[in-house]
């Protein structure tokens, strides 16, 4: 008989940063400039989807790596190149199709490019991370992994998206539930509109957490 998967605890940080815990181990995704100063502290595993400052903040990552000498980071080349010299052997470059295990978490990598902001703005690279075959963080893209997703961390509001695209993304991924991320620019006035439309039309259980809010997955 196969052992049951270990439960995950998700803590929402500000904007696109999340903290995932399992059996005392901690994985943090995208501790960027909009997230808390201590967003990367205590992490065993750090994942960064792309180089934009709301997802990648060098000072926060350095603080996390310095606080825990065993912590390591997995990211794409544009971010890795800025950190690898200072932390030799602890910064790993990954891309679409890669898979790795770290601190008891199994992670697969999906996607290659950031969503189009405007045709006149060159697209940068962007990767998404599927953690333990369950929780998917796409970064700044509407990447659909070629496998089922239980919990989609949904980039709910961005300069590169509109709500119809967000709804269609949930429909295409078909997660059991979607939890909002990438929401620092979404005003309290707009939140009920997004909640109602995504919840009614997305086809999945939809919810959101305030920064610091926690849920069991």
PDB file of C-alpha atoms in Angstrom:
ATOM      1  CA  UNK A   1       0.000   0.000   0.000  1.00  0.00           C
ATOM      2  CA  UNK A   2       1.344   3.443  -0.915  1.00  0.00           C
ATOM      3  CA  UNK A   3       1.790   5.928   1.899  1.00  0.00           C
ATOM      4  CA  UNK A   4      -0.651   8.817   1.948  1.00  0.00           C
ATOM      5  CA  UNK A   5       0.815  12.110   0.710  1.00  0.00           C
ATOM      6  CA  UNK A   6       1.910  14.414   3.487  1.00  0.00           C
ATOM      7  CA  UNK A   7      -0.422  17.396   3.952  1.00  0.00           C
ATOM      8  CA  UNK A   8       0.800  20.824   2.944  1.00  0.00           C
ATOM      9  CA  UNK A   9       0.201  24.086   4.789  1.00  0.00           C
ATOM     10  CA  UNK A  10      -0.012  27.175   2.594  1.00  0.00           C
ATOM     11  CA  UNK A  11       0.602  30.651   3.992  1.00  0.00           C
ATOM     12  CA  UNK A  12      -0.189  33.594   1.746  1.00  0.00           C
ATOM     13  CA  UNK A  13       2.332  36.410   1.815  1.00  0.00           C
ATOM     14  CA  UNK A  14       1.790  39.789   0.170  1.00  0.00           C
ATOM     15  CA  UNK A  15       1.315  39.780  -3.609  1.00  0.00           C
ATOM     16  CA  UNK A  16       2.689  36.688  -5.373  1.00  0.00           C
ATOM     17  CA  UNK A  17       4.710  35.175  -2.526  1.00  0.00           C
ATOM     18  CA  UNK A  18       3.592  31.992  -0.788  1.00  0.00           C
ATOM     19  CA  UNK A  19       5.081  29.778   1.899  1.00  0.00           C
ATOM     20  CA  UNK A  20       4.438  26.022   1.782  1.00  0.00           C
ATOM     21  CA  UNK A  21       5.255  23.844   4.789  1.00  0.00           C
ATOM     22  CA  UNK A  22       5.431  20.089   5.254  1.00  0.00           C
ATOM     23  CA  UNK A  23       6.763  18.186   8.256  1.00  0.00           C
ATOM     24  CA  UNK A  24       8.715  21.187   9.496  1.00  0.00           C
ATOM     25  CA  UNK A  25      10.290  21.976   6.127  1.00  0.00           C
ATOM     26  CA  UNK A  26       9.580  25.221   4.321  1.00  0.00           C
ATOM     27  CA  UNK A  27       9.411  26.137   0.633  1.00  0.00           C
ATOM     28  CA  UNK A  28       8.943  29.786  -0.411  1.00  0.00           C
ATOM     29  CA  UNK A  29       8.013  30.987  -3.895  1.00  0.00           C
ATOM     30  CA  UNK A  30       8.632  34.513  -5.222  1.00  0.00           C
ATOM     31  CA  UNK A  31       9.652  36.598  -2.185  1.00  0.00           C
ATOM     32  CA  UNK A  32       9.617  39.804  -4.207  1.00  0.00           C
ATOM     33  CA  UNK A  33       9.713  43.505  -3.494  1.00  0.00           C
ATOM     34  CA  UNK A  34       6.014  43.711  -2.642  1.00  0.00           C
ATOM     35  CA  UNK A  35       6.252  40.887  -0.110  1.00  0.00           C
ATOM     36  CA  UNK A  36       7.316  41.148   3.510  1.00  0.00           C
ATOM     37  CA  UNK A  37      10.950  41.894   4.406  1.00  0.00           C
ATOM     38  CA  UNK A  38      11.244  38.499   6.113  1.00  0.00           C
ATOM     39  CA  UNK A  39       9.413  36.539   3.397  1.00  0.00           C
ATOM     40  CA  UNK A  40      12.407  34.288   2.637  1.00  0.00           C
ATOM     41  CA  UNK A  41      13.552  33.752   6.230  1.00  0.00           C
ATOM     42  CA  UNK A  42      13.207  30.205   7.491  1.00  0.00           C
ATOM     43  CA  UNK A  43      13.029  28.718   4.005  1.00  0.00           C
ATOM     44  CA  UNK A  44      14.772  25.452   3.158  1.00  0.00           C
ATOM     45  CA  UNK A  45      13.845  25.801  -0.522  1.00  0.00           C
ATOM     46  CA  UNK A  46      13.475  29.057  -2.472  1.00  0.00           C
ATOM     47  CA  UNK A  47      11.840  29.185  -5.899  1.00  0.00           C
ATOM     48  CA  UNK A  48      11.706  32.244  -8.173  1.00  0.00           C
ATOM     49  CA  UNK A  49       9.596  32.324 -11.330  1.00  0.00           C
ATOM     50  CA  UNK A  50      11.224  35.321 -13.072  1.00  0.00           C
ATOM     51  CA  UNK A  51      13.234  38.497 -12.694  1.00  0.00           C
ATOM     52  CA  UNK A  52      10.557  41.186 -12.294  1.00  0.00           C
ATOM     53  CA  UNK A  53      11.032  42.975  -8.953  1.00  0.00           C
ATOM     54  CA  UNK A  54       7.607  42.079  -7.568  1.00  0.00           C
ATOM     55  CA  UNK A  55       8.746  38.429  -7.754  1.00  0.00           C
ATOM     56  CA  UNK A  56      12.525  38.658  -7.356  1.00  0.00           C
ATOM     57  CA  UNK A  57      14.122  40.746  -4.631  1.00  0.00           C
ATOM     58  CA  UNK A  58      17.805  40.042  -4.237  1.00  0.00           C
ATOM     59  CA  UNK A  59      18.020  41.371  -0.678  1.00  0.00           C
ATOM     60  CA  UNK A  60      15.192  39.129   0.529  1.00  0.00           C
ATOM     61  CA  UNK A  61      16.726  36.060  -1.127  1.00  0.00           C
ATOM     62  CA  UNK A  62      20.178  36.809   0.245  1.00  0.00           C
ATOM     63  CA  UNK A  63      18.694  37.170   3.728  1.00  0.00           C
ATOM     64  CA  UNK A  64      17.023  33.778   3.416  1.00  0.00           C
ATOM     65  CA  UNK A  65      20.155  32.065   2.132  1.00  0.00           C
ATOM     66  CA  UNK A  66      22.352  33.651   4.782  1.00  0.00           C
ATOM     67  CA  UNK A  67      19.955  32.809   7.618  1.00  0.00           C
ATOM     68  CA  UNK A  68      19.910  29.118   6.684  1.00  0.00           C
ATOM     69  CA  UNK A  69      23.245  27.819   5.319  1.00  0.00           C
ATOM     70  CA  UNK A  70      21.445  24.692   4.057  1.00  0.00           C
ATOM     71  CA  UNK A  71      18.858  26.639   2.050  1.00  0.00           C
ATOM     72  CA  UNK A  72      19.065  26.480  -1.742  1.00  0.00           C
ATOM     73  CA  UNK A  73      17.343  28.244  -4.613  1.00  0.00           C
ATOM     74  CA  UNK A  74      15.968  26.958  -7.911  1.00  0.00           C
ATOM     75  CA  UNK A  75      15.184  29.492 -10.603  1.00  0.00           C
ATOM     76  CA  UNK A  76      15.760  30.452 -14.233  1.00  0.00           C
ATOM     77  CA  UNK A  77      19.050  31.726 -15.599  1.00  0.00           C
ATOM     78  CA  UNK A  78      18.253  35.455 -15.489  1.00  0.00           C
ATOM     79  CA  UNK A  79      17.878  35.257 -11.697  1.00  0.00           C
ATOM     80  CA  UNK A  80      20.485  32.559 -11.024  1.00  0.00           C
ATOM     81  CA  UNK A  81      23.204  34.598 -12.716  1.00  0.00           C
ATOM     82  CA  UNK A  82      22.685  37.378 -10.159  1.00  0.00           C
ATOM     83  CA  UNK A  83      23.132  35.109  -7.138  1.00  0.00           C
ATOM     84  CA  UNK A  84      25.285  32.115  -8.048  1.00  0.00           C
ATOM     85  CA  UNK A  85      28.666  33.775  -7.458  1.00  0.00           C
ATOM     86  CA  UNK A  86      27.764  34.723  -3.884  1.00  0.00           C
ATOM     87  CA  UNK A  87      26.293  31.301  -3.031  1.00  0.00           C
ATOM     88  CA  UNK A  88      28.321  28.679  -4.931  1.00  0.00           C
ATOM     89  CA  UNK A  89      26.611  25.325  -5.258  1.00  0.00           C
ATOM     90  CA  UNK A  90      23.373  26.588  -3.752  1.00  0.00           C
ATOM     91  CA  UNK A  91      21.767  28.274  -6.786  1.00  0.00           C
ATOM     92  CA  UNK A  92      20.317  25.924  -9.398  1.00  0.00           C
ATOM     93  CA  UNK A  93      19.188  26.875 -12.904  1.00  0.00           C
ATOM     94  CA  UNK A  94      16.091  25.060 -14.155  1.00  0.00           C
ATOM     95  CA  UNK A  95      13.702  25.305 -17.091  1.00  0.00           C
ATOM     96  CA  UNK A  96      10.584  23.836 -18.647  1.00  0.00           C
ATOM     97  CA  UNK A  97      10.439  20.052 -18.242  1.00  0.00           C
ATOM     98  CA  UNK A  98      12.908  19.836 -15.370  1.00  0.00           C
ATOM     99  CA  UNK A  99      12.136  18.020 -12.128  1.00  0.00           C
ATOM    100  CA  UNK A 100      13.939  17.954  -8.800  1.00  0.00           C
ATOM    101  CA  UNK A 101      13.524  17.087  -5.140  1.00  0.00           C
ATOM    102  CA  UNK A 102      14.561  19.423  -2.347  1.00  0.00           C
ATOM    103  CA  UNK A 103      14.042  19.196   1.428  1.00  0.00           C
ATOM    104  CA  UNK A 104      11.371  16.564   0.890  1.00  0.00           C
ATOM    105  CA  UNK A 105       9.434  18.524  -1.750  1.00  0.00           C
ATOM    106  CA  UNK A 106       9.090  17.194  -5.302  1.00  0.00           C
ATOM    107  CA  UNK A 107       8.968  19.992  -7.874  1.00  0.00           C
ATOM    108  CA  UNK A 108       8.392  20.059 -11.630  1.00  0.00           C
ATOM    109  CA  UNK A 109       8.996  23.086 -13.840  1.00  0.00           C
ATOM    110  CA  UNK A 110       6.567  24.318 -16.488  1.00  0.00           C
ATOM    111  CA  UNK A 111       6.545  27.151 -19.021  1.00  0.00           C
ATOM    112  CA  UNK A 112       9.082  29.355 -20.727  1.00  0.00           C
ATOM    113  CA  UNK A 113       7.819  32.916 -21.287  1.00  0.00           C
ATOM    114  CA  UNK A 114       6.199  35.746 -19.372  1.00  0.00           C
ATOM    115  CA  UNK A 115       2.721  36.732 -20.528  1.00  0.00           C
ATOM    116  CA  UNK A 116       2.524  39.502 -23.117  1.00  0.00           C
ATOM    117  CA  UNK A 117       2.353  42.894 -21.403  1.00  0.00           C
ATOM    118  CA  UNK A 118       2.285  44.835 -24.689  1.00  0.00           C
ATOM    119  CA  UNK A 119       3.547  43.902 -28.168  1.00  0.00           C
ATOM    120  CA  UNK A 120       6.147  46.676 -27.911  1.00  0.00           C
ATOM    121  CA  UNK A 121       7.647  45.200 -24.714  1.00  0.00           C
ATOM    122  CA  UNK A 122       9.977  42.232 -25.282  1.00  0.00           C
ATOM    123  CA  UNK A 123       8.912  39.096 -23.441  1.00  0.00           C
ATOM    124  CA  UNK A 124      11.217  37.761 -20.761  1.00  0.00           C
ATOM    125  CA  UNK A 125      11.522  34.190 -19.517  1.00  0.00           C
ATOM    126  CA  UNK A 126       9.168  32.857 -16.833  1.00  0.00           C
ATOM    127  CA  UNK A 127       8.740  29.442 -15.277  1.00  0.00           C
ATOM    128  CA  UNK A 128       6.029  27.930 -13.100  1.00  0.00           C
ATOM    129  CA  UNK A 129       6.472  25.397 -10.300  1.00  0.00           C
ATOM    130  CA  UNK A 130       4.252  22.413  -9.451  1.00  0.00           C
ATOM    131  CA  UNK A 131       4.949  21.358  -5.863  1.00  0.00           C
ATOM    132  CA  UNK A 132       4.330  17.762  -4.790  1.00  0.00           C
ATOM    133  CA  UNK A 133       2.147  17.227  -7.856  1.00  0.00           C
ATOM    134  CA  UNK A 134      -0.484  19.339  -6.161  1.00  0.00           C
ATOM    135  CA  UNK A 135       0.113  23.114  -5.946  1.00  0.00           C
ATOM    136  CA  UNK A 136       0.936  25.108  -9.088  1.00  0.00           C
ATOM    137  CA  UNK A 137       2.374  28.632  -9.117  1.00  0.00           C
ATOM    138  CA  UNK A 138       2.621  29.896 -12.719  1.00  0.00           C
ATOM    139  CA  UNK A 139       4.472  33.156 -12.032  1.00  0.00           C
ATOM    140  CA  UNK A 140       3.460  35.799 -14.579  1.00  0.00           C
ATOM    141  CA  UNK A 141       2.012  33.507 -17.215  1.00  0.00           C
ATOM    142  CA  UNK A 142      -1.083  31.471 -17.906  1.00  0.00           C
ATOM    143  CA  UNK A 143       0.829  28.216 -18.270  1.00  0.00           C
ATOM    144  CA  UNK A 144      -1.197  25.005 -18.286  1.00  0.00           C
ATOM    145  CA  UNK A 145       0.820  22.070 -16.922  1.00  0.00           C
ATOM    146  CA  UNK A 146       0.497  18.769 -18.739  1.00  0.00           C
ATOM    147  CA  UNK A 147      -0.783  17.107 -15.587  1.00  0.00           C
ATOM    148  CA  UNK A 148      -3.619  17.596 -13.119  1.00  0.00           C
ATOM    149  CA  UNK A 149      -3.460  20.381 -10.542  1.00  0.00           C
ATOM    150  CA  UNK A 150      -5.236  20.259  -7.192  1.00  0.00           C
ATOM    151  CA  UNK A 151      -4.577  23.861  -6.098  1.00  0.00           C
ATOM    152  CA  UNK A 152      -3.899  26.616  -8.622  1.00  0.00           C
ATOM    153  CA  UNK A 153      -2.258  29.759  -7.291  1.00  0.00           C
ATOM    154  CA  UNK A 154      -4.107  32.146  -9.543  1.00  0.00           C
ATOM    155  CA  UNK A 155      -2.503  35.419 -10.723  1.00  0.00           C
ATOM    156  CA  UNK A 156      -5.745  37.270 -10.333  1.00  0.00           C
ATOM    157  CA  UNK A 157      -4.835  40.806 -11.379  1.00  0.00           C
ATOM    158  CA  UNK A 158      -1.885  42.146 -13.385  1.00  0.00           C
ATOM    159  CA  UNK A 159      -1.097  44.758 -16.029  1.00  0.00           C
ATOM    160  CA  UNK A 160      -0.848  41.871 -18.502  1.00  0.00           C
ATOM    161  CA  UNK A 161      -4.258  40.287 -17.887  1.00  0.00           C
ATOM    162  CA  UNK A 162      -7.995  40.880 -17.908  1.00  0.00           C
ATOM    163  CA  UNK A 163     -10.599  39.012 -15.923  1.00  0.00           C
ATOM    164  CA  UNK A 164     -11.937  37.012 -18.878  1.00  0.00           C
ATOM    165  CA  UNK A 165      -8.436  35.554 -19.382  1.00  0.00           C
ATOM    166  CA  UNK A 166      -8.194  34.738 -15.681  1.00  0.00           C
ATOM    167  CA  UNK A 167     -11.532  32.918 -15.772  1.00  0.00           C
ATOM    168  CA  UNK A 168     -10.609  31.000 -18.922  1.00  0.00           C
ATOM    169  CA  UNK A 169      -7.283  30.040 -17.349  1.00  0.00           C
ATOM    170  CA  UNK A 170      -9.045  28.432 -14.394  1.00  0.00           C
ATOM    171  CA  UNK A 171     -11.322  26.590 -16.822  1.00  0.00           C
ATOM    172  CA  UNK A 172      -8.361  25.300 -18.816  1.00  0.00           C
ATOM    173  CA  UNK A 173      -6.278  24.141 -15.850  1.00  0.00           C
ATOM    174  CA  UNK A 174      -9.340  22.592 -14.145  1.00  0.00           C
ATOM    175  CA  UNK A 175      -7.970  22.635 -10.583  1.00  0.00           C
ATOM    176  CA  UNK A 176     -10.042  21.497  -7.637  1.00  0.00           C
ATOM    177  CA  UNK A 177      -9.564  24.969  -6.198  1.00  0.00           C
ATOM    178  CA  UNK A 178      -7.951  28.283  -7.087  1.00  0.00           C
ATOM    179  CA  UNK A 179      -6.414  30.634  -4.530  1.00  0.00           C
ATOM    180  CA  UNK A 180      -5.571  34.211  -5.494  1.00  0.00           C
ATOM    181  CA  UNK A 181      -2.017  35.472  -5.768  1.00  0.00           C
ATOM    182  CA  UNK A 182      -0.601  38.464  -7.656  1.00  0.00           C
ATOM    183  CA  UNK A 183      -3.185  40.666  -5.994  1.00  0.00           C
ATOM    184  CA  UNK A 184      -1.319  43.578  -4.372  1.00  0.00           C
ATOM    185  CA  UNK A 185      -2.672  46.023  -6.947  1.00  0.00           C
ATOM    186  CA  UNK A 186      -6.270  44.829  -6.594  1.00  0.00           C
ATOM    187  CA  UNK A 187      -8.254  47.296  -4.505  1.00  0.00           C
ATOM    188  CA  UNK A 188     -10.732  46.258  -1.837  1.00  0.00           C
ATOM    189  CA  UNK A 189     -13.443  47.845  -3.969  1.00  0.00           C
ATOM    190  CA  UNK A 190     -12.671  45.458  -6.841  1.00  0.00           C
ATOM    191  CA  UNK A 191     -12.290  42.260  -4.853  1.00  0.00           C
ATOM    192  CA  UNK A 192     -16.006  41.332  -4.633  1.00  0.00           C
ATOM    193  CA  UNK A 193     -16.312  41.690  -8.408  1.00  0.00           C
ATOM    194  CA  UNK A 194     -13.357  39.366  -9.011  1.00  0.00           C
ATOM    195  CA  UNK A 195     -14.563  36.924  -6.337  1.00  0.00           C
ATOM    196  CA  UNK A 196     -18.054  36.729  -7.785  1.00  0.00           C
ATOM    197  CA  UNK A 197     -17.074  36.401 -11.429  1.00  0.00           C
ATOM    198  CA  UNK A 198     -14.205  33.946 -10.993  1.00  0.00           C
ATOM    199  CA  UNK A 199     -16.208  31.907  -8.498  1.00  0.00           C
ATOM    200  CA  UNK A 200     -19.299  31.784 -10.695  1.00  0.00           C
ATOM    201  CA  UNK A 201     -17.585  31.191 -14.042  1.00  0.00           C
ATOM    202  CA  UNK A 202     -14.241  29.501 -13.363  1.00  0.00           C
ATOM    203  CA  UNK A 203     -15.607  26.060 -12.613  1.00  0.00           C
ATOM    204  CA  UNK A 204     -13.461  25.551  -9.491  1.00  0.00           C
ATOM    205  CA  UNK A 205     -13.690  26.379  -5.821  1.00  0.00           C
ATOM    206  CA  UNK A 206     -12.266  29.892  -5.607  1.00  0.00           C
ATOM    207  CA  UNK A 207     -10.902  31.660  -2.555  1.00  0.00           C
ATOM    208  CA  UNK A 208      -8.392  34.146  -1.320  1.00  0.00           C
ATOM    209  CA  UNK A 209      -6.312  34.683   1.784  1.00  0.00           C
ATOM    210  CA  UNK A 210      -5.198  37.913   3.396  1.00  0.00           C
ATOM    211  CA  UNK A 211      -1.437  38.232   3.826  1.00  0.00           C
ATOM    212  CA  UNK A 212      -0.514  35.937   6.715  1.00  0.00           C
ATOM    213  CA  UNK A 213      -3.584  33.780   6.160  1.00  0.00           C
ATOM    214  CA  UNK A 214      -3.080  30.018   6.211  1.00  0.00           C
ATOM    215  CA  UNK A 215      -4.910  27.010   4.828  1.00  0.00           C
ATOM    216  CA  UNK A 216      -4.332  23.265   4.810  1.00  0.00           C
ATOM    217  CA  UNK A 217      -4.032  21.658   1.374  1.00  0.00           C
TER     218      UNK A 217
END
